[in-house]
PDB file of C-alpha atoms in Angstrom:
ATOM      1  CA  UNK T 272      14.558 -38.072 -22.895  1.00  0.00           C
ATOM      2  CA  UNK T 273      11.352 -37.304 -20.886  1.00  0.00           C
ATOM      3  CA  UNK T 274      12.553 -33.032 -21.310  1.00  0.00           C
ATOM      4  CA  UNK T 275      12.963 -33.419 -24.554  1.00  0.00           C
ATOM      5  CA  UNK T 276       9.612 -35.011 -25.165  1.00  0.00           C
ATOM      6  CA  UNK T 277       8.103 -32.331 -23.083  1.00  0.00           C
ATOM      7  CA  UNK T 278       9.858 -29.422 -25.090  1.00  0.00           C
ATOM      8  CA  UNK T 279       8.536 -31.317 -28.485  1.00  0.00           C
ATOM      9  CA  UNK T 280       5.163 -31.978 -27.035  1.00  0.00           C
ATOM     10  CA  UNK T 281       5.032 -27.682 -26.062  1.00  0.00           C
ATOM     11  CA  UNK T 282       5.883 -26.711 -29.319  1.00  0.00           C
ATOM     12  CA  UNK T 283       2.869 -28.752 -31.260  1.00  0.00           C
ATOM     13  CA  UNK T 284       1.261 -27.344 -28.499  1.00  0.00           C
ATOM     14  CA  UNK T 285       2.036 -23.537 -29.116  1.00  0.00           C
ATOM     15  CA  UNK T 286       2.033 -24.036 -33.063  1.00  0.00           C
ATOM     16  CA  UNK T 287      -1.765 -25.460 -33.367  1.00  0.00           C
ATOM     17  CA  UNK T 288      -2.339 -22.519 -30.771  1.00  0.00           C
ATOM     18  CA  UNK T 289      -0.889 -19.972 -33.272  1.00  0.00           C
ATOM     19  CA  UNK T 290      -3.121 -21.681 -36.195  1.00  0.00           C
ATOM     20  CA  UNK T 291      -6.281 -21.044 -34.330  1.00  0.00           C
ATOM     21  CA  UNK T 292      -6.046 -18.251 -32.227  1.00  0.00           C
ATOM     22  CA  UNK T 293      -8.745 -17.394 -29.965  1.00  0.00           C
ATOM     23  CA  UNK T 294     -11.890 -15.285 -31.663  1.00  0.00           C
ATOM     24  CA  UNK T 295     -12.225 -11.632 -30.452  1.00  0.00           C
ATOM     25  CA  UNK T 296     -14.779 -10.479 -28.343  1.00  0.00           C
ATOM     26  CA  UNK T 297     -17.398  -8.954 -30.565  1.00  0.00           C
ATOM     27  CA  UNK T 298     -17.858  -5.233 -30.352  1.00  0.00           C
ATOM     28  CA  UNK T 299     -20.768  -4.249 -28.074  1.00  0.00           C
ATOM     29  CA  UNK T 300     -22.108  -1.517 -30.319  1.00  0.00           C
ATOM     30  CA  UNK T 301     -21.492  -3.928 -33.534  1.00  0.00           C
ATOM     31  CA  UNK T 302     -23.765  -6.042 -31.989  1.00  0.00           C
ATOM     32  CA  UNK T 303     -26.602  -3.480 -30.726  1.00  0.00           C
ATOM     33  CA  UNK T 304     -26.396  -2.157 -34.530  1.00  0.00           C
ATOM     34  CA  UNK T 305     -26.781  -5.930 -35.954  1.00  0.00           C
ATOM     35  CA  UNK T 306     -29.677  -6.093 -33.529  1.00  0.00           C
ATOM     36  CA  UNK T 307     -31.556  -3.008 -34.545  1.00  0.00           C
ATOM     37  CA  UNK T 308     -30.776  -4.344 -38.310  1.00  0.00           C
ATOM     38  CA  UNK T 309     -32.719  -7.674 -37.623  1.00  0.00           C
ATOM     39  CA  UNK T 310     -35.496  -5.684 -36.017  1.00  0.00           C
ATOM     40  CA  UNK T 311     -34.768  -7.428 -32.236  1.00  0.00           C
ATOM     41  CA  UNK T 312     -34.971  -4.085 -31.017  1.00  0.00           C
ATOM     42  CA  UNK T 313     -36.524  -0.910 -31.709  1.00  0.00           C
ATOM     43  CA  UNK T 314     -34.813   2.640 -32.782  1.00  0.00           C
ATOM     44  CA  UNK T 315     -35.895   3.967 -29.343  1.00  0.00           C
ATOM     45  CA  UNK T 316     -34.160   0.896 -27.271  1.00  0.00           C
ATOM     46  CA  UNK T 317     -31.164   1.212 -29.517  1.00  0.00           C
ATOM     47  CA  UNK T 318     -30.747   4.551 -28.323  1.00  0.00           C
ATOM     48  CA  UNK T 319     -30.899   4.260 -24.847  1.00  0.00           C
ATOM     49  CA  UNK T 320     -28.377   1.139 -25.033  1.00  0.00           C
ATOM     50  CA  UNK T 321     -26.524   3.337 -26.886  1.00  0.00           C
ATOM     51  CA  UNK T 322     -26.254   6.051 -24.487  1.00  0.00           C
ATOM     52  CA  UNK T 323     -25.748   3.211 -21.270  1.00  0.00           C
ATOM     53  CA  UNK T 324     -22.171   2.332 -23.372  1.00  0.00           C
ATOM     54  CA  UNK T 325     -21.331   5.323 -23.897  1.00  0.00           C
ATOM     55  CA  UNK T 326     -21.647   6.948 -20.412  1.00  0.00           C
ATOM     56  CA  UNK T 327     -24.354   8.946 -21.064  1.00  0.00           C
ATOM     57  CA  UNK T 328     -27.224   8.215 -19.142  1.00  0.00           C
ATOM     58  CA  UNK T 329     -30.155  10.556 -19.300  1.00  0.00           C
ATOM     59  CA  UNK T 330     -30.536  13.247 -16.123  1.00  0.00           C
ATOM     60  CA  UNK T 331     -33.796  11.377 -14.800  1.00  0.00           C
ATOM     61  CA  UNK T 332     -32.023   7.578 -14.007  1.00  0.00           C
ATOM     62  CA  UNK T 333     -28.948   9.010 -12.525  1.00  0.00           C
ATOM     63  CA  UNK T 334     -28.260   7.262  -9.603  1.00  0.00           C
ATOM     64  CA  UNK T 335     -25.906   7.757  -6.749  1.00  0.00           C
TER      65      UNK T 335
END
């Protein structure tokens, strides 16, 4: 009796889990773009974030 309520009580379980699945993490550059949109930050910072995701980080700051 006690499995079977178990087994019952896991499905509910892992059907409301399947109704409401867990939100993605939000896309980094999505973000810096809806930033530079609502004026947070400037063209000049949004370019230099830019560059940090992508790998590219200008000759002068390269560190090793």
């Amino acid at each position: 009796m006690l499995a079977a309520s178990v087994a019952v009580l896991a499905l509910a379980v892992r059907a409301v889990l399947r109704l409401f699945p867990a939100s993605p993490a939000p896309d980094p550059v999505a973000v810096l773009e809806t930033r530079l949109a609502s004026g947070e930050i400037d063209v000049d910072t949004y370019r230099i974030l830019r560059n940090e995701l992508a790998g590219r980080v200008p000759a002068g700051r390269r560190t090793l």
